[in-house]
Amino acid sequence: MSDQAARQLAVEPGRSVIVQAPAGSGKTSLLVERYLALLATVDEPEAILAITFTRKAAAEMRERVLQFLDPAFVAEKPHEKAAKARAEAVEAKVQAWGLRENPQRLMIRTIDSFNQFLARAMPVASQLGPMPSPAEHTQALYREAARRILARLNDEEALSEDLARLLKWRDHRTQDIEALLMSLLGQREQWLRAIGRIEPVEQAAFEATLHDLVSEQLRRASTALQQALAQAGMSEQALLAVLSEAAACAADLAKPTPFADWSDYRRLPAPNPAELDGWRMLGFALLTNGGTWRASLNKNYGFPPKSEHKAAMEALLEQWTGNEELADLLHQARELPVPEFGPGEWPVLAALIRVLKQAAAELDLLFAERGKSDFAALGDAAQRGLGNEEDGYSDLALYLDQRIDHILVDEYQDTNWGQFHLLEKLVAGWAGEGEQQSHRSLFLVGDPMQSIYRFREAEVGLFMRTRDQGIGAQTLESAQLTRNFRSRAEIVEWVNERIGPAFPSIENMAAGAVRYAPSEPAREPGGRVEVLAEIDRVQEAEALAARIRDTLEANQGKDDFKAAVIVRARSHLSELLPALARHGVRYRAVKLDPLLQRPVAQDLLSITRLVIDPAHPSARLALLRSPLCGLSLKALHALAGDGKDPLDDDALDRLSPEDRERAEPVYAGIEAAYGLRGRRSVRDRVEGLFLRLGGPQILCARPTEQRDAQRFLDVLAQAEDEGLLNDWNAFLALLDEQTTEGDPPDDEVRLEVLTMHGAKGLEWDAVFLPGLDRPPRGASQELLYWLPITPESGEEQVLLAPLRSAEQASNTALIQFINNQRKQREAYEQQRLLYVAATRAKEFLCLSAVLDPDKQAQKPAAGSLLASLWPNCEGEFLRAFSEALERIPELGPDSDDVVFPAPRRQRVQSGWRPSFEATLDWTPALPVRERSVEIEFSWQNTQARRIGTVLHRILEDIGRVGLERFDEVRLARLESRIPGLLQAMGTGRAELQASVEVIEQALDRTLSSETGRWILSGEHPEHACELALSGLIDGKLVNAVIDRTFVDAQGVRWIIDYKSGHAEDERIEEFLQHEAEEYRDQLSVYRRLFEQMGETDVRIALYLPRLDRLEEL
């Protein structure tokens, strides 16, 4: 079917169709045109139900429909003209319905809002009662439900025995059980469907599911094997003869081979779980450990040179080289677990299932108490409200069956089992071919290649199952769109040729394997794809930031030109965002920048802690140190150092007059805020103290900072409403979920930074994809392992296994199987994630990664997006890397010492008081007062600290392994990292070269001197760098990190602290005396720590690499 024929089929109102619409194919336009076509066939607009998965998608669809229904709208594009014609055809109906005046009659809803509608319509049948409000922060409720369950440990009931068994299984780690229960309650929609169908909880029923899965996997492997043998012209007996001959030849070998056990076999294994050993033997015989066909056979495997059975096996393997499906099935077959639970597993699993059911019931009670709910509960209530075929459908279901004639579902590839069952119930009454059913239609549109929401329980296999079998008794015609109207031809072709082959060649519904469907470019050539590869993260960030800057500058004349940086995870931006700032590129980070990383949020957090607990010492000191007060470290030491209490009656008397003037408003404000407890909300008292201390004027000079402060206060009010302030960790967890709004889009902010999941459905002229080599985050430990399976027919199946006991060193075979299957599904989804990211680009696509200079280590990490691209893009990335290596600048010559200006620390001016008429929303920002501090030596300024940090890092890298292992090449490679390390810390281009030269000069002086080489030698016994020690000194806990320590040839323990300061020749002795006085006490504490460990001869010293001076203290 051509693309045009598929589009015509999709908009015919009398046909039920499932449409695969790849990226850029105009899916939304298709939905809108079909919706307009359906309006012509119904008596009321409520007869059409359109379901989307996000509010944004629902709003966009509603807006587009109303746009076409507006008589003033003029369609210019071809596809718009067709939709406009359909809108004009229903103009009389639109006026009669009053649609433009009452757009709420358009039943365009998100799946969650539709569930709310169903639950609200049938409060008794749904078992919800009065409609609860959705809980914004559910973690606190999950935690309380888990704690209520754990509190029943000592009750006289069966649950107590189950809890005791679980705690014993996990070595009585109550906190682990609580955390794991919380996690599972958030995902209960999936596992509760599985375990809820099996009553009572019996071992045989759960093992039957595993047995069915293993049998099905073996059946598929057996069928594929027989077909492959037939195609190769080899009989089963001929293959057995080859294997048996190899076993005979390997019988005398000292080392066992994969073919050794085939001498006793008279047939190939049957597709029966009882013969798993045979399938494992077959897999190990034919495949490598990685699951690929064996490439070579020799006498060590039982295949002597020129033997007939060797020639036969090599011929067979050569024919099967391209049969990836068979290799994959044999590889999976040898990893299948025995379909039964191991010793001790079932009693724990049974106890866990019973505890989970009780925890889910406890959560329902808690929701009822609080009048709250989550989306999982609403979805479950909606299904109960509709009833079912076995017990009978409810009046609501019958009403909807009479009311709704047409259903449209967007993004169907992201459907989960609960939503699938909801659709089944909505179309349950549509069966039949009579006149009554002819006016109904079901329209599903999506793209399996863009299914990237497994973490939300999306099952892409449901798209394939629905395409092949329909939903319930409702069959659907299938249509495939191919034209891409978004991207230039070069981008479409690059995606087809580079990303397409990474997709599996064979569909697998259960595993979520989706075949790639190539697109055809509808736009003319004129686009570009570029690949970057750099030596480290800093270099990658610099190269990418420069490319982004140049791209935006080159398109400055285009008012609508927009670009995006799209990353897999927000942690991948740690180097890039500072690089963008250094290159003067403004950007808007979309839900990426954590709120708690903003200074104003940190200070508001300290205020919140003090309003709740005025005696909290660290929060008080943090607030006193903040710009709202600005006490020096010396003043803080006077308040709280040496065991002093900052809340003593005479605490303020220990401060200087100026510091006391700064601190008094803070002390008074905290006391006043605490005095309002019980009369004002925490939120109001926090905002009041913030205003009293001048927060809006001092911390909110920019609009983004004002929004950050307001956002914090809003979250604080929410936390107070939900009772989270009684559990500080729960409040912090809520704050951790919050992100800043960032700069609002305007003509000057043309770059957006967001995640790949957040980018889905959007498009930009230029797209940059950094960090493709980064591996995914490791999986966390779970209390219950489960694997949902989408069968070709029937109900969803789920494999279950409990977390291994605290005494078990490794996972059980069943857990390992579940984890392997998850990894495979994750790998499939990563391919789709890369496809989604790359297809956002209209004109320019840039992909970047970091490669290792060592060619042996250049293969991408497993699970990285680059690993998917590597087979088809290795050459492109290696060429880009070669060019990058050539661009690395030569290290500059030595230069004279650089003296940096003194720093200026920002803090409020002593004696300043805010205007109390101010409010957070409208107070004009006052400039932050700056207080000049006289600094005597150059080591104390900001850039010098950066230099010192990098120099410490380089010396640490050398000393950790020993100078002797560093040849000229390795030292040069180490020195080449210096510019990147400095840039990562915020060094600008103007300061970079001079700073690099300072470090190079210090390093050269150190490595050229006898003293420096002695310090960094790896031949010293017990040598270490950055050694962390802890101990009690004078009854106080002391934590220390020692730059360099070792035992010399005389048995003396040396403790050496690096100092990167510098002074002019005539002042060196004065400088050294100052340093010695400054750090003598600190190093003396380090010495006492070693003496407590039995060291008797300990020496302490400072080493100044820029002066090559070892100063013993």
GROMACS .gro file of N, CA and C in nm, residues 7-54:
model
  144
    7ARG      N    1  -0.292   0.695   0.377
    7ARG     CA    2  -0.354   0.816   0.435
    7ARG      C    3  -0.503   0.823   0.402
    8GLN      N    4  -0.540   0.785   0.282
    8GLN     CA    5  -0.682   0.788   0.245
    8GLN      C    6  -0.761   0.688   0.328
    9LEU      N    7  -0.702   0.570   0.351
    9LEU     CA    8  -0.769   0.471   0.434
    9LEU      C    9  -0.787   0.522   0.576
   10ALA      N   10  -0.685   0.591   0.628
   10ALA     CA   11  -0.686   0.636   0.767
   10ALA      C   12  -0.796   0.737   0.795
   11VAL      N   13  -0.838   0.815   0.697
   11VAL     CA   14  -0.936   0.921   0.722
   11VAL      C   15  -1.077   0.882   0.677
   12GLU      N   16  -1.094   0.758   0.632
   12GLU     CA   17  -1.229   0.714   0.596
   12GLU      C   18  -1.305   0.682   0.724
   13PRO      N   19  -1.414   0.755   0.753
   13PRO     CA   20  -1.482   0.741   0.882
   13PRO      C   21  -1.546   0.605   0.905
   14GLY      N   22  -1.577   0.531   0.802
   14GLY     CA   23  -1.645   0.403   0.822
   14GLY      C   24  -1.551   0.287   0.845
   15ARG      N   25  -1.420   0.309   0.845
   15ARG     CA   26  -1.323   0.200   0.856
   15ARG      C   27  -1.252   0.204   0.991
   16SER      N   28  -1.234   0.087   1.053
   16SER     CA   29  -1.153   0.077   1.174
   16SER      C   30  -1.010   0.046   1.132
   17VAL      N   31  -0.918   0.129   1.176
   17VAL     CA   32  -0.782   0.122   1.121
   17VAL      C   33  -0.681   0.140   1.235
   18ILE      N   34  -0.569   0.067   1.225
   18ILE     CA   35  -0.453   0.093   1.309
   18ILE      C   36  -0.342   0.140   1.215
   19VAL      N   37  -0.285   0.256   1.246
   19VAL     CA   38  -0.189   0.321   1.158
   19VAL      C   39  -0.053   0.330   1.227
   20GLN      N   40   0.050   0.285   1.155
   20GLN     CA   41   0.187   0.309   1.201
   20GLN      C   42   0.237   0.435   1.134
   21ALA      N   43   0.264   0.537   1.216
   21ALA     CA   44   0.302   0.668   1.165
   21ALA      C   45   0.441   0.704   1.215
   22PRO      N   46   0.546   0.680   1.137
   22PRO     CA   47   0.683   0.710   1.181
   22PRO      C   48   0.703   0.859   1.206
   23ALA      N   49   0.818   0.893   1.261
   23ALA     CA   50   0.849   1.031   1.295
   23ALA      C   51   0.838   1.120   1.172
   24GLY      N   52   0.773   1.236   1.190
   24GLY     CA   53   0.763   1.334   1.083
   24GLY      C   54   0.661   1.304   0.977
   25SER      N   55   0.575   1.203   1.000
   25SER     CA   56   0.480   1.163   0.896
   25SER      C   57   0.348   1.239   0.902
   26GLY      N   58   0.334   1.332   0.995
   26GLY     CA   59   0.212   1.412   1.002
   26GLY      C   60   0.099   1.343   1.074
   27LYS      N   61   0.132   1.277   1.185
   27LYS     CA   62   0.032   1.200   1.260
   27LYS      C   63  -0.079   1.289   1.315
   28THR      N   64  -0.044   1.403   1.373
   28THR     CA   65  -0.145   1.490   1.432
   28THR      C   66  -0.241   1.542   1.326
   29SER      N   67  -0.189   1.578   1.210
   29SER     CA   68  -0.276   1.625   1.101
   29SER      C   69  -0.372   1.515   1.059
   30LEU      N   70  -0.324   1.392   1.059
   30LEU     CA   71  -0.410   1.280   1.021
   30LEU      C   72  -0.522   1.261   1.123
   31LEU      N   73  -0.486   1.269   1.251
   31LEU     CA   74  -0.587   1.257   1.357
   31LEU      C   75  -0.694   1.365   1.342
   32VAL      N   76  -0.651   1.487   1.320
   32VAL     CA   77  -0.745   1.599   1.310
   32VAL      C   78  -0.836   1.582   1.190
   33GLU      N   79  -0.780   1.541   1.077
   33GLU     CA   80  -0.863   1.524   0.957
   33GLU      C   81  -0.966   1.413   0.979
   34ARG      N   82  -0.924   1.304   1.044
   34ARG     CA   83  -1.022   1.196   1.069
   34ARG      C   84  -1.130   1.244   1.166
   35TYR      N   85  -1.090   1.320   1.268
   35TYR     CA   86  -1.188   1.370   1.364
   35TYR      C   87  -1.291   1.459   1.293
   36LEU      N   88  -1.245   1.546   1.204
   36LEU     CA   89  -1.336   1.633   1.130
   36LEU      C   90  -1.427   1.551   1.038
   37ALA      N   91  -1.371   1.443   0.980
   37ALA     CA   92  -1.453   1.358   0.895
   37ALA      C   93  -1.561   1.288   0.976
   38LEU      N   94  -1.528   1.248   1.100
   38LEU     CA   95  -1.626   1.179   1.184
   38LEU      C   96  -1.738   1.272   1.230
   39LEU      N   97  -1.708   1.401   1.244
   39LEU     CA   98  -1.812   1.496   1.285
   39LEU      C   99  -1.930   1.495   1.187
   40ALA      N  100  -1.900   1.466   1.063
   40ALA     CA  101  -2.006   1.465   0.962
   40ALA      C  102  -2.098   1.345   0.976
   41THR      N  103  -2.055   1.243   1.054
   41THR     CA  104  -2.133   1.119   1.062
   41THR      C  105  -2.212   1.103   1.191
   42VAL      N  106  -2.197   1.195   1.286
   42VAL     CA  107  -2.259   1.177   1.417
   42VAL      C  108  -2.367   1.281   1.441
   43ASP      N  109  -2.458   1.247   1.534
   43ASP     CA  110  -2.564   1.340   1.569
   43ASP      C  111  -2.521   1.438   1.677
   44GLU      N  112  -2.427   1.396   1.761
   44GLU     CA  113  -2.374   1.480   1.868
   44GLU      C  114  -2.222   1.464   1.873
   45PRO      N  115  -2.151   1.570   1.904
   45PRO     CA  116  -2.004   1.559   1.906
   45PRO      C  117  -1.954   1.465   2.015
   46GLU      N  118  -2.034   1.444   2.121
   46GLU     CA  119  -1.993   1.354   2.229
   46GLU      C  120  -1.984   1.208   2.185
   47ALA      N  121  -2.033   1.179   2.064
   47ALA     CA  122  -2.026   1.041   2.013
   47ALA      C  123  -1.884   1.004   1.969
   48ILE      N  124  -1.796   1.103   1.966
   48ILE     CA  125  -1.656   1.078   1.926
   48ILE      C  126  -1.568   1.096   2.049
   49LEU      N  127  -1.496   0.993   2.083
   49LEU     CA  128  -1.402   0.998   2.196
   49LEU      C  129  -1.260   0.989   2.142
   50ALA      N  130  -1.182   1.091   2.169
   50ALA     CA  131  -1.040   1.091   2.130
   50ALA      C  132  -0.957   1.086   2.258
   51ILE      N  133  -0.864   0.989   2.265
   51ILE     CA  134  -0.783   0.968   2.385
   51ILE      C  135  -0.636   0.991   2.351
   52THR      N  136  -0.572   1.073   2.433
   52THR     CA  137  -0.428   1.095   2.421
   52THR      C  138  -0.364   1.061   2.556
   53PHE      N  139  -0.233   1.069   2.560
   53PHE     CA  140  -0.163   1.031   2.684
   53PHE      C  141  -0.110   1.150   2.763
   54THR      N  142  -0.109   1.269   2.702
   54THR     CA  143  -0.061   1.387   2.773
   54THR      C  144  -0.157   1.502   2.754
   0.00000   0.00000   0.00000
